[in-house]
Coordinates of C-alpha atoms and ligand atoms in Angstrom, one line a residue:
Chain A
X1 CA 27.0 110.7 -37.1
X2 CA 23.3 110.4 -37.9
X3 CA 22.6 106.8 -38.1
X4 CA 24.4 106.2 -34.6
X5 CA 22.9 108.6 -32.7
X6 CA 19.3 108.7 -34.0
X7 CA 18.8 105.0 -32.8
X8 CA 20.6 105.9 -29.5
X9 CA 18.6 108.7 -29.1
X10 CA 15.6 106.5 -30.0
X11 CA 16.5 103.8 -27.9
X12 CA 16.8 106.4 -24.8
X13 CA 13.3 107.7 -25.4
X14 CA 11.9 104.1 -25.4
X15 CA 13.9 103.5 -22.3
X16 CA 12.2 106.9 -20.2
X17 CA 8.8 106.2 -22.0
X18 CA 8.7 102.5 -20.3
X19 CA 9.9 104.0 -16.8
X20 CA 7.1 106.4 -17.0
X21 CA 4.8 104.2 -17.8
X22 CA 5.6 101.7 -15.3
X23 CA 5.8 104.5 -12.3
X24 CA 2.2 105.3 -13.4
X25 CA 1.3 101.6 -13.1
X26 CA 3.2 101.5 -10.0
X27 CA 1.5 104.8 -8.7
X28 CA -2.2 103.4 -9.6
X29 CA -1.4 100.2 -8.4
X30 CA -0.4 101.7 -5.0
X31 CA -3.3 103.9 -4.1
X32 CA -5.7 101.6 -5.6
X33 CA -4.0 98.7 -2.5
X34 CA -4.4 101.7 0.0
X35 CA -8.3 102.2 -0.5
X36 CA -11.4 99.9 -0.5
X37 CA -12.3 97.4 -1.0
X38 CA -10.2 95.4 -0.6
X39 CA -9.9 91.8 -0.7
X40 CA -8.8 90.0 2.1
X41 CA -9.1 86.2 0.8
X42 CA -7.9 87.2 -2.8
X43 CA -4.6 88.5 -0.3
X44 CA -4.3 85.7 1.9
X45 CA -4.6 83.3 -1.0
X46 CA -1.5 85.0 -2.7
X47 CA 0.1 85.0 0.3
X48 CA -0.1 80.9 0.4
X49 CA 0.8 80.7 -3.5
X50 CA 3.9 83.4 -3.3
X51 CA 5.3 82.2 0.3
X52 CA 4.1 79.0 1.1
X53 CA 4.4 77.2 -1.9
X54 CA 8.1 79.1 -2.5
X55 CA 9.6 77.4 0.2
X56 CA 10.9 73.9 -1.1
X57 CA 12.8 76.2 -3.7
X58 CA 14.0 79.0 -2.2
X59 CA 15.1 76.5 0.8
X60 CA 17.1 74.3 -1.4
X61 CA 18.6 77.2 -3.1
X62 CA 19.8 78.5 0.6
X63 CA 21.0 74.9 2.3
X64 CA 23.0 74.4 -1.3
X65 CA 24.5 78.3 -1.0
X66 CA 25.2 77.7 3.2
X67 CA 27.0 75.0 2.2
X68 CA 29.3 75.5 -0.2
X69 CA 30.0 79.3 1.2
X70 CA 31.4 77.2 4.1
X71 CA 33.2 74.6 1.6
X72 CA 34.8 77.7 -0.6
X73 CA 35.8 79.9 2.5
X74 CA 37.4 76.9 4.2
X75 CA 39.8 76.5 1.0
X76 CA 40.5 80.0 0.9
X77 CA 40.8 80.7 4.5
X78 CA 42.8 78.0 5.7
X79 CA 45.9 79.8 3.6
X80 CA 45.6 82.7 6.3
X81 CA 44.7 80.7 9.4
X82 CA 41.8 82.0 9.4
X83 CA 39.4 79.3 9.5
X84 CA 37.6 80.3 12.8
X85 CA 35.8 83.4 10.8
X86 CA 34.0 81.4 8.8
X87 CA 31.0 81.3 10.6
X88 CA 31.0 84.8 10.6
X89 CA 31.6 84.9 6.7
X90 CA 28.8 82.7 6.7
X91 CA 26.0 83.9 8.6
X92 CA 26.9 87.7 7.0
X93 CA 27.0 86.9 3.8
X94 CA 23.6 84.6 3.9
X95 CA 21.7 87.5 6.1
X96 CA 23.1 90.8 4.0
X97 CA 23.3 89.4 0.6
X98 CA 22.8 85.8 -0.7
X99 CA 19.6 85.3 1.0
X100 CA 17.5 87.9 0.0
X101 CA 19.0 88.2 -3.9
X102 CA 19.1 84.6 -4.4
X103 CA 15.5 84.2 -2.8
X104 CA 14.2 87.0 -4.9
X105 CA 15.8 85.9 -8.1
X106 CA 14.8 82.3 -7.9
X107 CA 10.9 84.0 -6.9
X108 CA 10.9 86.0 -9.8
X109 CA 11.8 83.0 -11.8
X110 CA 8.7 81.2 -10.1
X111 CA 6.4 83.7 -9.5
X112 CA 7.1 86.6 -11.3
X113 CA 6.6 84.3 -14.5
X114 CA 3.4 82.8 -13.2
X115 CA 1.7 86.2 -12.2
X116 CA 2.8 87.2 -15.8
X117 CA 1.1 83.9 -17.6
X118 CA -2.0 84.2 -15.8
X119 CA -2.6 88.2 -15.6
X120 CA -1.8 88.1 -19.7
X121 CA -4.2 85.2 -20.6
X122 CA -7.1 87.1 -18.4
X123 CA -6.0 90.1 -20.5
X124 CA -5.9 88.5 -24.2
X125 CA -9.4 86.4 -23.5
X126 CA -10.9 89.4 -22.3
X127 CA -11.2 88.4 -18.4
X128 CA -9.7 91.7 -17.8
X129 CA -12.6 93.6 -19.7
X130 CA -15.2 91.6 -17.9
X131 CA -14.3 92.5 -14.6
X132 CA -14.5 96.1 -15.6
X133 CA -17.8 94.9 -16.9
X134 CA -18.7 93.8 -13.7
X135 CA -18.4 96.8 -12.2
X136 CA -15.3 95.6 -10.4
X137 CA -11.5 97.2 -11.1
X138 CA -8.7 95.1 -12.2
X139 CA -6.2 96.8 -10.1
X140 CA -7.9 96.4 -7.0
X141 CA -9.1 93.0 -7.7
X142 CA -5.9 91.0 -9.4
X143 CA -3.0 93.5 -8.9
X144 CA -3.2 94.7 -5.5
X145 CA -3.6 91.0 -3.9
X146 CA -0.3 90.6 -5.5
X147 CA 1.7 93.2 -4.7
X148 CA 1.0 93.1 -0.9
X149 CA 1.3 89.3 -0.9
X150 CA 5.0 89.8 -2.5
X151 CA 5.6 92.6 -0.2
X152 CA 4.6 90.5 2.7
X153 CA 5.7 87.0 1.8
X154 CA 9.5 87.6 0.8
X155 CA 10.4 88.4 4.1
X156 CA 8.7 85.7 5.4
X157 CA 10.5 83.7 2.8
X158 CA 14.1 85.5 3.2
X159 CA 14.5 84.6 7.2
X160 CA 13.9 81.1 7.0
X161 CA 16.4 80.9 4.2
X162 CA 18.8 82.5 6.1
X163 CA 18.0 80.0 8.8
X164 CA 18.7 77.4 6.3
X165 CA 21.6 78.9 4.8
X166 CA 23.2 79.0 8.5
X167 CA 22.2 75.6 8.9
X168 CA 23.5 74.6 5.8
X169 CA 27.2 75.7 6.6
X170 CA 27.2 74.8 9.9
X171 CA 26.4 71.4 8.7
X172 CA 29.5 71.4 6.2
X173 CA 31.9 72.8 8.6
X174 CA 31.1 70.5 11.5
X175 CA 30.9 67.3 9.7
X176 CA 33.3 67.8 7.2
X177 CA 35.8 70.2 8.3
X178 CA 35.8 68.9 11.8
X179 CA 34.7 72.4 13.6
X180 CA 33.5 72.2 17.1
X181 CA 29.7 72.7 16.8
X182 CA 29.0 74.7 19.9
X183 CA 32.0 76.9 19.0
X184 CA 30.3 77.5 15.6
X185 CA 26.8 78.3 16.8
X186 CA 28.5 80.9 19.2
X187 CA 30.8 82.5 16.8
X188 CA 27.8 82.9 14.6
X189 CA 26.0 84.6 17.1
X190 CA 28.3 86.4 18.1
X191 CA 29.3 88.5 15.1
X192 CA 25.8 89.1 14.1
X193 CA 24.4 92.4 14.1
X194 CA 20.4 93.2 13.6
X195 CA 21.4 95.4 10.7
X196 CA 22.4 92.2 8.9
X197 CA 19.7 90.5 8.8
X198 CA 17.5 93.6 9.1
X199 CA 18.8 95.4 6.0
X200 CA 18.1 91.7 4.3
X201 CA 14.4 91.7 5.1
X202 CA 14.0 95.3 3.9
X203 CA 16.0 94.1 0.6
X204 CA 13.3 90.9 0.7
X205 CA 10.1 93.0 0.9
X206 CA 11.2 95.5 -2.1
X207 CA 12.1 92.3 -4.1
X208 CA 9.0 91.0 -3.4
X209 CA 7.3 94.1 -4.2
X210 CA 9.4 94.3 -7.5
X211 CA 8.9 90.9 -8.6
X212 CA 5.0 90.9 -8.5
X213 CA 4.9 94.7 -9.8
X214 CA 6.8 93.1 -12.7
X215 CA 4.4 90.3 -13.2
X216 CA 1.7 92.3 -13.2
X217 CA 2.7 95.1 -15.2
X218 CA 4.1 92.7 -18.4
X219 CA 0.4 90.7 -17.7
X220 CA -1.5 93.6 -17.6
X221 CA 0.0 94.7 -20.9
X222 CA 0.4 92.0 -23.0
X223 CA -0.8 91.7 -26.4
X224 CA -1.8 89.3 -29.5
X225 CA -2.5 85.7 -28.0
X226 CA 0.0 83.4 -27.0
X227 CA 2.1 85.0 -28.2
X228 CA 2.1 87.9 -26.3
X229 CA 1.9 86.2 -23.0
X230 CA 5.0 84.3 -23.3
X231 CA 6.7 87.2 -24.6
X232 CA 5.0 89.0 -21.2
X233 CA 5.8 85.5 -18.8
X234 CA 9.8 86.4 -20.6
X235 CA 10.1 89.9 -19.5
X236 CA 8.9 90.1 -16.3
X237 CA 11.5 87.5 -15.3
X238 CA 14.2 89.3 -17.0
X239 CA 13.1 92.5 -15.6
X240 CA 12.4 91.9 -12.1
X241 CA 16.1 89.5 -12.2
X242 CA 17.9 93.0 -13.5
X243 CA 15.7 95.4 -11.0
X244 CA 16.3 92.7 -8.2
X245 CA 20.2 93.5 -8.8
X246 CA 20.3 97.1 -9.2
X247 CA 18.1 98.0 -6.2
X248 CA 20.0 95.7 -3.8
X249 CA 23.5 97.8 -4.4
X250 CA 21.4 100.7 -4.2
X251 CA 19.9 99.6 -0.9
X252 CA 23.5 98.0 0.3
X253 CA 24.7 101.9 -0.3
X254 CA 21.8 103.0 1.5
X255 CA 22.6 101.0 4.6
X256 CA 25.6 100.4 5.2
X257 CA 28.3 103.0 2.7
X258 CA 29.7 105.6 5.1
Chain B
X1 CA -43.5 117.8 -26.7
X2 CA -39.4 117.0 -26.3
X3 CA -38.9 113.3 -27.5
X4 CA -37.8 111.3 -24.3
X5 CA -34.2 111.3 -24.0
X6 CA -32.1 108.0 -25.3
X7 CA -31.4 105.6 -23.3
X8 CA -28.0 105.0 -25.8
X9 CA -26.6 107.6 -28.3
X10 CA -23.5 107.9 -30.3
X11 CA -22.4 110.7 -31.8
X12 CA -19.9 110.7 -34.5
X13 CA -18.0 108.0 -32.8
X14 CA -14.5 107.5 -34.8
X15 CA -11.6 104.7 -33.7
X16 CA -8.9 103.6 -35.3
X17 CA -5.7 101.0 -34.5
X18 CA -2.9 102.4 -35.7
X19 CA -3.5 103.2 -39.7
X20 CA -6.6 101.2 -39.4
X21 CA -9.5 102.8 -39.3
X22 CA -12.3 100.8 -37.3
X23 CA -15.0 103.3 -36.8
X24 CA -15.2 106.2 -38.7
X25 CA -18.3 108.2 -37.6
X26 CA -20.7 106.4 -36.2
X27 CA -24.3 108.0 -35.0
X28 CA -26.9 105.4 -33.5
X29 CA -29.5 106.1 -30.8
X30 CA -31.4 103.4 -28.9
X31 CA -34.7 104.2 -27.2
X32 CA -35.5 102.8 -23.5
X33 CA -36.5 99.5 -23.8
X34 CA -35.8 99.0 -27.8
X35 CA -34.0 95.9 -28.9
X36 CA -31.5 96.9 -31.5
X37 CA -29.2 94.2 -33.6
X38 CA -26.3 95.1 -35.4
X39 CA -25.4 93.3 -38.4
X40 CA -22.3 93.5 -40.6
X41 CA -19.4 91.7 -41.8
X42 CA -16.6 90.2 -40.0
X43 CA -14.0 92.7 -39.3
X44 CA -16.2 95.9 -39.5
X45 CA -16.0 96.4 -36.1
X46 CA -18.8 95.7 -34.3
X47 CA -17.5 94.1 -31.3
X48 CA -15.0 97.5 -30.7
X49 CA -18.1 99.6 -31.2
X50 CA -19.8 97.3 -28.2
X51 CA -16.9 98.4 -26.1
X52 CA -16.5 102.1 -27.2
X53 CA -19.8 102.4 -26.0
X54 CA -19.2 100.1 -22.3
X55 CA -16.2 102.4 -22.1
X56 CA -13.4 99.4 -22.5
X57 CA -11.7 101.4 -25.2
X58 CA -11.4 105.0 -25.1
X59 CA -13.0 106.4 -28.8
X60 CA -10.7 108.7 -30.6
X61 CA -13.5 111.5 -31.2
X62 CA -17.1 111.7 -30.6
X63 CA -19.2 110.9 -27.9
X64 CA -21.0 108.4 -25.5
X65 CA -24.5 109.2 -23.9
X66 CA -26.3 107.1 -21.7
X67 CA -29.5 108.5 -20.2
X68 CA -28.4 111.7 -21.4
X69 CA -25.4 111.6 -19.4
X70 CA -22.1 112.2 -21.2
X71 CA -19.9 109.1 -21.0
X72 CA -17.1 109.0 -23.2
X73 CA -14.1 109.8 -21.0
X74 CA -15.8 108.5 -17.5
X75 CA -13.1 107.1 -15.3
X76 CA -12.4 105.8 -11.8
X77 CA -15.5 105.6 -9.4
X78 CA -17.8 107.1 -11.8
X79 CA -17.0 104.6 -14.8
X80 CA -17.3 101.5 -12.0
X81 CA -21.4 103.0 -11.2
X82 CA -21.4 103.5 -14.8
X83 CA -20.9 99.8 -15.3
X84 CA -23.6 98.9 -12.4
X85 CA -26.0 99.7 -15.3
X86 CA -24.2 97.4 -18.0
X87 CA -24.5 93.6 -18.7
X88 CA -22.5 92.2 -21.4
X89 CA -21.8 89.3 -23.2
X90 CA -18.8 88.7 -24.9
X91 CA -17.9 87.0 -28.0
X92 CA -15.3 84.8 -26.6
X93 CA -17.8 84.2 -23.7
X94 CA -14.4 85.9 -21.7
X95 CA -15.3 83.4 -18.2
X96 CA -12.8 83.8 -15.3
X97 CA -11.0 80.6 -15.1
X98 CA -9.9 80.7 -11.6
X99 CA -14.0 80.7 -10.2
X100 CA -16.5 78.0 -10.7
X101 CA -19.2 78.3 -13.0
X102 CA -21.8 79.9 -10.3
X103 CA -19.0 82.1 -9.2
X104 CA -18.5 83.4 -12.3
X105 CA -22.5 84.0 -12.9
X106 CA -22.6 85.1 -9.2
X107 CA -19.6 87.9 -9.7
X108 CA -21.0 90.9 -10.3
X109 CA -23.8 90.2 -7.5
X110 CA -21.3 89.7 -5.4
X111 CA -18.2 91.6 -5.9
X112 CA -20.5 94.5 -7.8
X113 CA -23.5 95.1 -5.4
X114 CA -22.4 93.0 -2.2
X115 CA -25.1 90.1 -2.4
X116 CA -24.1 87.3 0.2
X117 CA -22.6 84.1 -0.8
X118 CA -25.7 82.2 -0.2
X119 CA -28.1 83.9 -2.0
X120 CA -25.9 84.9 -4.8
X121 CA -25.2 81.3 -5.6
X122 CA -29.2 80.9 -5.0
X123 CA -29.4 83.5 -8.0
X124 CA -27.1 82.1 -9.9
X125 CA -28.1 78.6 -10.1
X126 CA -31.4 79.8 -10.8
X127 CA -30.0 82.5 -14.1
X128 CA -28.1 79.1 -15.1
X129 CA -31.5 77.2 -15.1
X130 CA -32.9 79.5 -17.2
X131 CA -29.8 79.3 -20.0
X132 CA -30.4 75.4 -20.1
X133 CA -27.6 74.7 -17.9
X134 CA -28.3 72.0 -14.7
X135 CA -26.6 73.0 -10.9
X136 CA -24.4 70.1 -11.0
X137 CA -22.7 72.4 -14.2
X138 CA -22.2 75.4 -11.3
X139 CA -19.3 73.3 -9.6
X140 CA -17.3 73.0 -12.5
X141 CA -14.3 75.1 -13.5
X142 CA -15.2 77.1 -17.0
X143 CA -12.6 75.0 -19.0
X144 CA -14.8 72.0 -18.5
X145 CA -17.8 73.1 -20.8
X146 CA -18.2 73.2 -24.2
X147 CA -17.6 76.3 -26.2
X148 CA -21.3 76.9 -26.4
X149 CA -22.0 75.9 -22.8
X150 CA -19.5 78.8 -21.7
X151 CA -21.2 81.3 -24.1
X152 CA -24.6 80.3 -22.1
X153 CA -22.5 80.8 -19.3
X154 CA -21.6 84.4 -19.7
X155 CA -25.2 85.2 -20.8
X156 CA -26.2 83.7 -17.3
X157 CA -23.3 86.7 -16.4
X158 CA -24.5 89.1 -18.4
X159 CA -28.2 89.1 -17.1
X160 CA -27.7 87.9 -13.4
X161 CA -27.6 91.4 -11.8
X162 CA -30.4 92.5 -14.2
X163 CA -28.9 95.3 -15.4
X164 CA -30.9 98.4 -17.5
X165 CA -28.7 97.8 -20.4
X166 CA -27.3 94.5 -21.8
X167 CA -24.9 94.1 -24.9
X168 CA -24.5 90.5 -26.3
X169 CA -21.8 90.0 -29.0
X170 CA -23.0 87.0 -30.9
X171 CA -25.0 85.5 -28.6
X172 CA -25.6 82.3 -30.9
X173 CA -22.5 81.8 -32.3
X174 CA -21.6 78.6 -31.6
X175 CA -24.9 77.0 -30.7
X176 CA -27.0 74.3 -32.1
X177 CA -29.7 75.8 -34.0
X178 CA -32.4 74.7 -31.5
X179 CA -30.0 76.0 -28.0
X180 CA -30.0 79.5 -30.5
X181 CA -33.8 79.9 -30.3
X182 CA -34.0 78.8 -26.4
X183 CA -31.2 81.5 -26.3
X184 CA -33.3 84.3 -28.7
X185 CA -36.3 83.0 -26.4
X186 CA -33.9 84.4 -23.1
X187 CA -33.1 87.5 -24.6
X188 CA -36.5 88.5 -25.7
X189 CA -37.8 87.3 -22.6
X190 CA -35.1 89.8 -20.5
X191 CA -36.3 92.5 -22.2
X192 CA -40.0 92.0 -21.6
X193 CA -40.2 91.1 -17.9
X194 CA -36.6 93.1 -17.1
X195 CA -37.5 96.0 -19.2
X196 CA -33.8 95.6 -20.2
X197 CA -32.4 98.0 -23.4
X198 CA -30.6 95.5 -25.4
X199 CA -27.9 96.0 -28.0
X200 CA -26.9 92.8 -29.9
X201 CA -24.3 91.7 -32.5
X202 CA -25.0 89.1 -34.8
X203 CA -24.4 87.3 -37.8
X204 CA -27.7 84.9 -37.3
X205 CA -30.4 86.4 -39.4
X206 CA -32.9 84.0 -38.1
X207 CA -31.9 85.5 -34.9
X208 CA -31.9 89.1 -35.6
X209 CA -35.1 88.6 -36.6
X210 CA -36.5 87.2 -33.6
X211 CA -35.3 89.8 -31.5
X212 CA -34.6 92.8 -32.9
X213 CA -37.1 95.8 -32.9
X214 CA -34.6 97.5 -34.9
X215 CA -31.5 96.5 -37.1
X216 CA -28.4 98.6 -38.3
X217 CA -26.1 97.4 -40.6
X218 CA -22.3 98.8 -40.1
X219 CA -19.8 98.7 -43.1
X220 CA -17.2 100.4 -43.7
X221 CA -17.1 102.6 -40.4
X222 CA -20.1 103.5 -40.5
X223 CA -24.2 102.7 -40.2
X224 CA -25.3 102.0 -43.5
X225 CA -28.5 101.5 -43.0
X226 CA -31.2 101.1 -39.9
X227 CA -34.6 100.5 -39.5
X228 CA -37.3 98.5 -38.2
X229 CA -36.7 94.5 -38.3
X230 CA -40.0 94.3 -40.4
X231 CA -38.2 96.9 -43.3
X232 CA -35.4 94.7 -43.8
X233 CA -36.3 92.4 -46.9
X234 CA -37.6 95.4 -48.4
X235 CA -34.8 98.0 -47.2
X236 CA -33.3 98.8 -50.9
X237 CA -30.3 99.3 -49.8
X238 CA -27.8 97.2 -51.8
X239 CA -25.5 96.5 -48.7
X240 CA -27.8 95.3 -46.7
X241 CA -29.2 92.9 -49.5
X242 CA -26.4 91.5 -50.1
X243 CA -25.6 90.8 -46.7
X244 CA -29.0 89.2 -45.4
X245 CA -28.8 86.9 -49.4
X246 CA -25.3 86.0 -48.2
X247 CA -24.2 87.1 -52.1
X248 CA -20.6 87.2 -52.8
X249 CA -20.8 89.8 -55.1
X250 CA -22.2 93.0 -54.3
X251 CA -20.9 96.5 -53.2
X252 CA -19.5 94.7 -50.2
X253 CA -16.2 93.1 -51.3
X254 CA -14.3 90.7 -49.1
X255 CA -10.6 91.2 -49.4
X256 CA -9.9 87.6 -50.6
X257 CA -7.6 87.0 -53.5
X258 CA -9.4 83.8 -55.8
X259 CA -6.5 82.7 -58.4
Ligands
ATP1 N1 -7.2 96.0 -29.6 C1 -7.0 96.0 -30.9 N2 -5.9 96.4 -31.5 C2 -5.7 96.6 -32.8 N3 -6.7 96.3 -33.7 C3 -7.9 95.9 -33.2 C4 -8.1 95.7 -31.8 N4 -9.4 95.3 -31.6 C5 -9.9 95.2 -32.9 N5 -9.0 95.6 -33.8 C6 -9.3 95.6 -35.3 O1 -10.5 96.2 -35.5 C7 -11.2 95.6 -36.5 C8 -12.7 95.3 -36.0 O2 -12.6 94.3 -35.0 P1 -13.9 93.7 -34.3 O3 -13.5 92.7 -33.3 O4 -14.7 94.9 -33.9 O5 -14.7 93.0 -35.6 P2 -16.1 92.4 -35.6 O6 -16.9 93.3 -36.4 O7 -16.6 92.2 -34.2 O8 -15.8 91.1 -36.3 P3 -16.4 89.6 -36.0 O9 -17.8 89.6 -36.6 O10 -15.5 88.7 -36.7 O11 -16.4 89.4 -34.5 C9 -10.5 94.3 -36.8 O12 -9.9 94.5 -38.1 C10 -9.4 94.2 -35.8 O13 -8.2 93.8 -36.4
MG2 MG1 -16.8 90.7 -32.9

């Protein structure tokens, strides 16, 4: 009985330890962001990095997902004669679902990894001490930038893939599977509901929040050289990818489970 | 009369990794305005006892003073004013990549005590003059210098707020033997016109000599010997012979396996 449940048991504690330790980091994090000084340009540069320079990625990622949403529902749809709700299918499923977790997982893949390189290496060559030195603290300075850029920017990010995502099917369904354009655009209007897209760009700006948090929090603690910060750049990626996906059923129960 | 109050003083500072143990008691004062050099071997823990004292790692028992004031476990607000008194040089020079070389030196007059742009970089330019650096070298990025350039770099850091206390971890390490005496010159000359407390780390006896007032030797955990620079040919204290005649053999043994 021992040896199974002693490493279970150990596992567990390692499991509540790393929570803890991350809600303090989160905590600190937080109400260091909500008083001064702040940083304005460290902010608005993180802004351009996370949002603007996300865009040719996260848009590809939604034009290729419109598209073959429309493609796949066609095939299955056409069985019931139900073509005419694809554009609903469509537009709901980019809104709700596929364009915030896809944006958010292909963002922690690009910046979650990248806050994580560059937060570690300031940790293991000391940068990380010498701002202390300089009478200036790191989560002010480097961690709160990033989190209120994430927060900000994922939104941003989220709409205009779901503009491109809409685009993208409408694009497949009127040149390939000979819909009537004007009927499409008004059929996706139509059957679109603010919550949709709403309960999207609340799922965007915690993704974005979790994704930098992530970043940070692997940078911030990494350890032993190179080393250390790939092993950092690793599991903020993984961790933000499996937080990404837990919080969005819990914030699809919050919204919309009766 | 009561002696004037240290500007720096450890008491029974112990810190260990793990198993390890780095410091295992250490009791040091420094006086206002005294230059002291540490010596010792690699490994013995001089660069964690530079930051036990800045407050970078948290000692495992004993305690901080500076000016008197009770240190050790300073955090938030007070630990940032704290700092406003601190310069320090690190041994891996420790530059912020993302800034340009003034930046860097400019930092804590900017982002520390709210300088302007302008006449921060005015400062700065000026601090890198006097570390043998030109301006054109403020426009680059910190990964275009030379491993000694960066390490006059961060002393530029170190001294541009001119701070009451400044730590330099090996400031020669890594220098040409004529750029290590401009560099002694620099920190002899903070001290006298900056009336500066210094604490530095070194291997470099040529340097220690130059400017140390006093000289502590750490091994094994602890300060085995200090006293004035002039004392230390004649210190009769084995481990500190052996170290300044660079002998292999002695009471200090290097864990190296010769087969
Ligand atoms: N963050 C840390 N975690 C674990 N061990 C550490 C840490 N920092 C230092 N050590 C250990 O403490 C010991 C002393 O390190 P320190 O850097 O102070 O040596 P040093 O005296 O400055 O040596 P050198 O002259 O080579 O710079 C080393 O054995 C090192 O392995
Ligand atoms: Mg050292």
């Amino acid at each position: 009985m021992v040896p199974i449940v002693q490493p279970l048991g150990r596992a567990f504690l390692g499991f509540l330890e790393t929570t803890g330790r991350i809600c303090i980091f989160t905590l600190t994090a937080v109400s260091h962001a909500l008083r001064p000084p702040y940083y304005p340009r460290l902010i608005l540069r993180q802004m351009v990095e996370i949002g603007y320079y996300s865009l040719p990625v996260v848009g590809l990622t939604a034009i290729f997902t419109g598209m073959v949403l429309a493609l796949q529902s066609y095939t299955g749809f056409t069985r019931f004669n139900a073509e005419s709700a694809i554009p609903n299918v469509v537009v709901i499923s980019i809104a709700r679902e596929l364009g915030p977790v896809l944006a958010g997982l292909m963002v922690a893949g690009r910046i979650g990894a990248a806050i994580a390189a560059e937060i570690g290496t300031m940790r293991v060559t000391e940068q990380i001490d010498a701002l202390t030195t300089l009478s200036t603290n790191p989560f002010k300075y480097l961690i709160a930038p990033r989190l209120i850029a994430g927060l900000l920017m994922l939104p941003c990010l989220v709409l205009v893939a779901d503009i491109i995502g809409v685009f993208g099917g409408y694009v497949v369904s009127t040149v390939k599977l000979s819909f009537n354009p004007q009927v499409y655009i008004r059929n996706t209007i139509d059957f679109l509901e603010p919550i949709d897209v709403i309960s999207g760009l609340v799922k965007a700006a915690v993704f974005g929040f979790i994704v930098a948090l992530m970043g940070c929090y692997h940078g911030y603690n990494s350890r032993g050289g190179a080393q250390g910060v790939g092993a950092a750049t690793t599991n903020a990626v993984v961790s933000a990818s499996i937080l990404i996906l837990t919080f969005n059923y819990a914030i699809t129960e919050l919204f919309f489970a009766r | 009369m009561n002696r004037a109050v240290p500007k720096i003083a450890l008491k029974g500072l112990k810190k260990r990794f793990g198993p390890k143990i780095v410091l295992d008691g250490i009791d040091l004062e420094v006086a206002t305005g005294e230059s002291l050099v540490v010596i010792g071997g690699s490994g013995t823990g001089k660069s964690v006892l530079l930051k036990c004292i800045i407050g970078i790692i948290e000692p495992d028992e004993g305690t901080v003073l500076i000016d008197g004031e009770n240190t050790t476990h300073l955090a938030g607000a007070d630990r940032t004013r704290l700092m406003r008194k601190f310069g320090m040089l690190f041994q891996g020079s420790a530059l912020f990549d993302s800034l340009k070389v003034w930046e860097n030196v400019a930092f804590g007059l900017i982002q520390g005590r709210g300088v302007g742009r302008t006449e921060a970089k005015e400062i700065a330019l000026k601090k890198l003059a006097a570390v043998g650096l030109p301006p054109e070298v403020g426009d680059l990025s910190p990964s275009e210098l030379s491993g000694g350039m960066q390490k006059r770099v961060g002393l530029a850091r170190a001294i541009a707020a001119e701070p009451e206390i400044i730590f330099f971890d090996e400031p020669t390490t890594g220098l040409d033997p004529i750029m290590g005496d401009v560099i002694n010159d620099l920190i002899v000359e903070c001290r006298r016109q900056l009336g500066a407390t210094t604490l530095s780390i070194t291997h470099d006896l040529a340097s220690a000599r130059k400017i140390a007032d006093r000289v502590a030797m750490i091994h094994g955990g602890k300060i085995v010997w200090s006293g004035p620079v002039s004392q230390i040919d004649r210190s009769g204290n084995p481990y500190v012979d052996q170290f300044i005649h660079g002998r292999a053999e002695g009471p200090i043994k290097m864990p190296v396996k010769v087969r």
